[in-house]
PDB file of C-alpha atoms in Angstrom:
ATOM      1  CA  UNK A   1     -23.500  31.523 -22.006  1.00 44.00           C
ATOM      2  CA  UNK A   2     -20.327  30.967 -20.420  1.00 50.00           C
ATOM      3  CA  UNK A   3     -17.297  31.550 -22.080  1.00 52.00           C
ATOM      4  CA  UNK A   4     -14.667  29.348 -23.906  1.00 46.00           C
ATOM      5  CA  UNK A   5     -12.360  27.689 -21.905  1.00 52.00           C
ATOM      6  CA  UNK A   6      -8.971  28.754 -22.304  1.00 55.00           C
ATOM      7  CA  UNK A   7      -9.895  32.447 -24.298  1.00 65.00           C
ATOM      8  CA  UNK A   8      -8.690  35.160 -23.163  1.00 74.00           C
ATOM      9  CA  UNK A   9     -10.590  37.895 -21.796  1.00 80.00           C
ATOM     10  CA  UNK A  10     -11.451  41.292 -23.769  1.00 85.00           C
ATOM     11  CA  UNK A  11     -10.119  44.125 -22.102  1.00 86.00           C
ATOM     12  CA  UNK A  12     -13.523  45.186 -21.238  1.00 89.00           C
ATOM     13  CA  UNK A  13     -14.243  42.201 -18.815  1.00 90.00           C
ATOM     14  CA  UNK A  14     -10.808  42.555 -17.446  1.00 89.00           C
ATOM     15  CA  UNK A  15     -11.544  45.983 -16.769  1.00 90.00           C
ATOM     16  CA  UNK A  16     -14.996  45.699 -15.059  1.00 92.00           C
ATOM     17  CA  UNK A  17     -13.182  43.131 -12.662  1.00 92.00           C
ATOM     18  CA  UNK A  18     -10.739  45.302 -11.890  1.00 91.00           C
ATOM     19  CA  UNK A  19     -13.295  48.047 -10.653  1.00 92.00           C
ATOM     20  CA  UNK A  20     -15.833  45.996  -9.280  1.00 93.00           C
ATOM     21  CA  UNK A  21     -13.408  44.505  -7.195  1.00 92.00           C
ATOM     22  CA  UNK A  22     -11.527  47.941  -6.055  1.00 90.00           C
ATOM     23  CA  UNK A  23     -14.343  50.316  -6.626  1.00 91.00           C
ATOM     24  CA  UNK A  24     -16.803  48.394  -5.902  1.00 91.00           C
ATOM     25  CA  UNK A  25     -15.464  46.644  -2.886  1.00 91.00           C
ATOM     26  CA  UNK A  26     -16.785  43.474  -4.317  1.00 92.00           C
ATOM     27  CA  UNK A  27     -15.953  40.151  -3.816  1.00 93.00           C
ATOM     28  CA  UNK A  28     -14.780  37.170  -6.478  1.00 92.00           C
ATOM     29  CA  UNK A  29     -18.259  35.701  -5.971  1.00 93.00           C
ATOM     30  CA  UNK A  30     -20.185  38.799  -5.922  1.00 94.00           C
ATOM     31  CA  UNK A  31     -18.381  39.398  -9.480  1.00 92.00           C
ATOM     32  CA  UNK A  32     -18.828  36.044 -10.392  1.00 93.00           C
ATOM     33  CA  UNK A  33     -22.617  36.643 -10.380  1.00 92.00           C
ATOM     34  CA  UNK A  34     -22.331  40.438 -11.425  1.00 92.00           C
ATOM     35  CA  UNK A  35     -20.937  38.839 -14.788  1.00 89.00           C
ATOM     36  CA  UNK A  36     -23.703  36.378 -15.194  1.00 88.00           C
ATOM     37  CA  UNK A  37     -21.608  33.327 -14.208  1.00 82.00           C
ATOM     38  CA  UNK A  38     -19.636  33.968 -17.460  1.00 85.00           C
ATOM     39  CA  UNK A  39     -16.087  34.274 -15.883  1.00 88.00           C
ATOM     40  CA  UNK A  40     -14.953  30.889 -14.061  1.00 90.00           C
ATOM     41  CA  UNK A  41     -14.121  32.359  -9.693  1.00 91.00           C
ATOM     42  CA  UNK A  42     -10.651  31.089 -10.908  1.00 91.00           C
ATOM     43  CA  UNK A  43     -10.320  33.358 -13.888  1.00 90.00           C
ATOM     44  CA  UNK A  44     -11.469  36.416 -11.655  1.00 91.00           C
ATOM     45  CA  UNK A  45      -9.316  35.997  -8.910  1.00 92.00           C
ATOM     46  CA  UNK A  46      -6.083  35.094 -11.558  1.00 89.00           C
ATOM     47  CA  UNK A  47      -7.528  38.343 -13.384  1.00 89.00           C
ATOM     48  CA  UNK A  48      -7.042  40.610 -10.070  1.00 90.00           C
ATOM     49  CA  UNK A  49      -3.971  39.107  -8.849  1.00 91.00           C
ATOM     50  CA  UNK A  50      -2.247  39.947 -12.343  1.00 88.00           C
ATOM     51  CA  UNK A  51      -3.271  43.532 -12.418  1.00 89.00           C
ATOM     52  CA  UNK A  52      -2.793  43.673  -8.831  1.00 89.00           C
ATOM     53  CA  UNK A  53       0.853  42.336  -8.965  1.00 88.00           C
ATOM     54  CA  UNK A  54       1.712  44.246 -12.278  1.00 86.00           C
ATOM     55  CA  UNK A  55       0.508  48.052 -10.876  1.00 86.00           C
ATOM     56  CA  UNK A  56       2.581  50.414  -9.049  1.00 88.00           C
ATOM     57  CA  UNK A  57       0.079  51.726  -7.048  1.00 86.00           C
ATOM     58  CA  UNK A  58      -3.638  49.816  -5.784  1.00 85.00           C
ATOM     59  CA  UNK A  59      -5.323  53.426  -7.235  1.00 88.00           C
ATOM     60  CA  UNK A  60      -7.496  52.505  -9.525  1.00 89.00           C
ATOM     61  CA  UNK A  61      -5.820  54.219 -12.518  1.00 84.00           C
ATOM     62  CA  UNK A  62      -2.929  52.171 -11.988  1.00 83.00           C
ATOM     63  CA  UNK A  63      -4.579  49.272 -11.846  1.00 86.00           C
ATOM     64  CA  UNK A  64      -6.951  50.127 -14.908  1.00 87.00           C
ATOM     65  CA  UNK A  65      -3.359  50.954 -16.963  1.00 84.00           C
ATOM     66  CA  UNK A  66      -2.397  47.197 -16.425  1.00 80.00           C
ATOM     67  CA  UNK A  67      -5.243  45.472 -17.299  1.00 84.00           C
ATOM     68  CA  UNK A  68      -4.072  44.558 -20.756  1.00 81.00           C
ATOM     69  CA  UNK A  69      -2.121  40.947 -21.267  1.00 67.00           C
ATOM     70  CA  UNK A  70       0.903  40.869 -22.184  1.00 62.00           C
ATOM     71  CA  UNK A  71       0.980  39.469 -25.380  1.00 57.00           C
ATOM     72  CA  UNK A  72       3.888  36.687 -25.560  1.00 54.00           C
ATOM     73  CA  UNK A  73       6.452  37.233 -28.576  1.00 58.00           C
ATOM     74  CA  UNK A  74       6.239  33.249 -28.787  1.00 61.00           C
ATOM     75  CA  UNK A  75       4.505  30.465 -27.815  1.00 62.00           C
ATOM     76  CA  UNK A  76       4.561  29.607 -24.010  1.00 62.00           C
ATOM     77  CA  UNK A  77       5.588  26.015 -25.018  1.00 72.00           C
ATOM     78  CA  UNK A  78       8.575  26.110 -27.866  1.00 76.00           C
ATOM     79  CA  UNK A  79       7.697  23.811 -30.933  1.00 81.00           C
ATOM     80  CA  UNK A  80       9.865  21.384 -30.684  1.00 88.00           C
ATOM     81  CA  UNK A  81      11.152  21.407 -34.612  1.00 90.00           C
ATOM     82  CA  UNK A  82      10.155  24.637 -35.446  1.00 87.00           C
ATOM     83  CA  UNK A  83       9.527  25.995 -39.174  1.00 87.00           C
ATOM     84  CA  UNK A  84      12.264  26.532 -41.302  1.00 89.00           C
ATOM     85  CA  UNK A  85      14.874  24.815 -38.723  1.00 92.00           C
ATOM     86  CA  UNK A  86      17.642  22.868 -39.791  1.00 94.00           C
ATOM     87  CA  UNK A  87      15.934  19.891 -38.650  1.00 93.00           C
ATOM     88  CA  UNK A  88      12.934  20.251 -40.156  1.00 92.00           C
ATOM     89  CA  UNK A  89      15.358  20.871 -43.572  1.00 93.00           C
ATOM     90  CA  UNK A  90      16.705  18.063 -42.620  1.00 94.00           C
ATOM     91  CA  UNK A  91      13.756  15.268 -42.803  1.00 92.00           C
ATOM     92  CA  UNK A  92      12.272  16.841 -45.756  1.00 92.00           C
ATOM     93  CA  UNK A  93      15.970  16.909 -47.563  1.00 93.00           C
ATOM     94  CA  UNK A  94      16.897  13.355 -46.308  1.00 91.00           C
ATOM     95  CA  UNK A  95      12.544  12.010 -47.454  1.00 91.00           C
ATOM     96  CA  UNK A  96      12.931  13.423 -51.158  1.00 90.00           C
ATOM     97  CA  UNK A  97      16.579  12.670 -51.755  1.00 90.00           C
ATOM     98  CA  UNK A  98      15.855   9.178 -53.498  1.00 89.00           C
ATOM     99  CA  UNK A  99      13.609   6.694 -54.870  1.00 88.00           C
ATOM    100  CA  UNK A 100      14.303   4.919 -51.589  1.00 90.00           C
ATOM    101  CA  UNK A 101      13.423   7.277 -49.199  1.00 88.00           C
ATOM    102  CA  UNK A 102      10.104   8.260 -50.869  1.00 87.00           C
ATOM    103  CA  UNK A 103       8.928   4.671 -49.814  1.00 88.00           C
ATOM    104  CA  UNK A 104      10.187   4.568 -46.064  1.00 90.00           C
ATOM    105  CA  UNK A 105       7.324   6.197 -43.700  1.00 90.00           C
ATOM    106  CA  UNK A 106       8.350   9.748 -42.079  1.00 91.00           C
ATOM    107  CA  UNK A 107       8.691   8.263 -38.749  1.00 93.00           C
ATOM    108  CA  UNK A 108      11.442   5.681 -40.408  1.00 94.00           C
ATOM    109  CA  UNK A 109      13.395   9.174 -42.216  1.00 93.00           C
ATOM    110  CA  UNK A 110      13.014  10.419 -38.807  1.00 93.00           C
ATOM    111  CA  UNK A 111      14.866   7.675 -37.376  1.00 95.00           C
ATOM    112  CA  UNK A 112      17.571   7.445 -39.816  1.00 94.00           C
ATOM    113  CA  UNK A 113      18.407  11.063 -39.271  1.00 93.00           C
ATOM    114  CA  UNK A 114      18.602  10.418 -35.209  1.00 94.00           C
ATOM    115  CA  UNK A 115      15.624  12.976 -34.800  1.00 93.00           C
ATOM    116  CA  UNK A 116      14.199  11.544 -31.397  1.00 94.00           C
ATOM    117  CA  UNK A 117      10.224  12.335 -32.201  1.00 93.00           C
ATOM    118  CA  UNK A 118       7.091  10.563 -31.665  1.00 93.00           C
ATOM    119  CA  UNK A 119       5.710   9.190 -35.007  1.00 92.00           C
ATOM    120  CA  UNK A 120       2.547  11.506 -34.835  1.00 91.00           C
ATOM    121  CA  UNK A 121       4.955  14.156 -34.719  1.00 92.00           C
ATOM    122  CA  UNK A 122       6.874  12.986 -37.927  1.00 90.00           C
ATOM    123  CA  UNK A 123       4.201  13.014 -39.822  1.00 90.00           C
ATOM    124  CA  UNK A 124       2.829  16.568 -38.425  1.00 89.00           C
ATOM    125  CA  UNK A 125       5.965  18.078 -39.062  1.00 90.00           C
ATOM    126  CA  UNK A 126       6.182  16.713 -42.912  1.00 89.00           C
ATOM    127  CA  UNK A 127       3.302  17.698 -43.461  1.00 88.00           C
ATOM    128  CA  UNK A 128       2.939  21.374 -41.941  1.00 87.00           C
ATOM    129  CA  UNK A 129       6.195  22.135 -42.937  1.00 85.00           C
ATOM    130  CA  UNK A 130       6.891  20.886 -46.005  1.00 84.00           C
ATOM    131  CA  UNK A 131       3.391  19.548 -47.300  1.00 85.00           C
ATOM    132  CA  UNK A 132       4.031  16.081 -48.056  1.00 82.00           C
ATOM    133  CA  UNK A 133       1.841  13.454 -47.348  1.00 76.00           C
ATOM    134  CA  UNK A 134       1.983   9.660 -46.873  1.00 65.00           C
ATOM    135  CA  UNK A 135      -0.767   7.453 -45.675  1.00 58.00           C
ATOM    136  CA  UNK A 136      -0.040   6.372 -42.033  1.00 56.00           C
ATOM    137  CA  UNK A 137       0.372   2.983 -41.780  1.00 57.00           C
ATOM    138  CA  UNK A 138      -2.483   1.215 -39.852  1.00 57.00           C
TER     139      UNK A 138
END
């Protein structure tokens, strides 16, 4: 079974490319196949090139000390109106402050506040953030 697209590799895998490559004297396709066809070529090669680039040294205790992502403090792609912003205060303030606005659609509160956003993304926003619903219009 191959894995996920787009997971992340345990440290073990990461690891076992790292040797068979150095150690081993391996190539990305003889890994390839060593791991059952599990890892994509790509993700090998991206693998070894990280650890490669990130050690000090191309012994194979450096390498094996880098093998670990680096775990981003954020998302690699901002939200655009993140949680708890002012904006996001904003169009839920400016949708519950009258009888009104209840009735307009959150793309239409969007608009009135100048928030440039898709209308998908109104609605998202209203309700992850603030957990109020309206039907779409169809």
């Amino acid at each position: 079974m191959k894995m996920p697209s787009g997971e992340s590799l345990s440290i073990q895998i990461r690891s076992a490319i790292v040797t068979l490559i150095q150690v081993g004297g391996m190539s990305y396709l003889d890994v390839y196949e060593a791991l059952n066809s599990q890892v994509s070529l790509n993700t090998i090669k991206g693998t070894w090139l990280r650890v490669k680039k990130r050690s000090k040294s191309q012994e194979i205790f450096s390498l094996l000390e880098n093998v670990e992502d680096q775990i981003r403090p954020e998302p690699a792609v901002p939200q655009k109106i993140p949680l708890g912003s002012a904006t996001s205060e904003q169009l839920q303030d400016l949708a519950l402050c009258d009888e009104e606005h209840w009735q307009k659609t959150f793309p239409q509160i969007a608009a009135e506040a100048e928030v440039n956003i898709s209308k998908s993304y109104a609605y998202k926003i209203m309700n992850d953030h603030h957990d109020l619903g309206r039907i779409e219009p169809q």
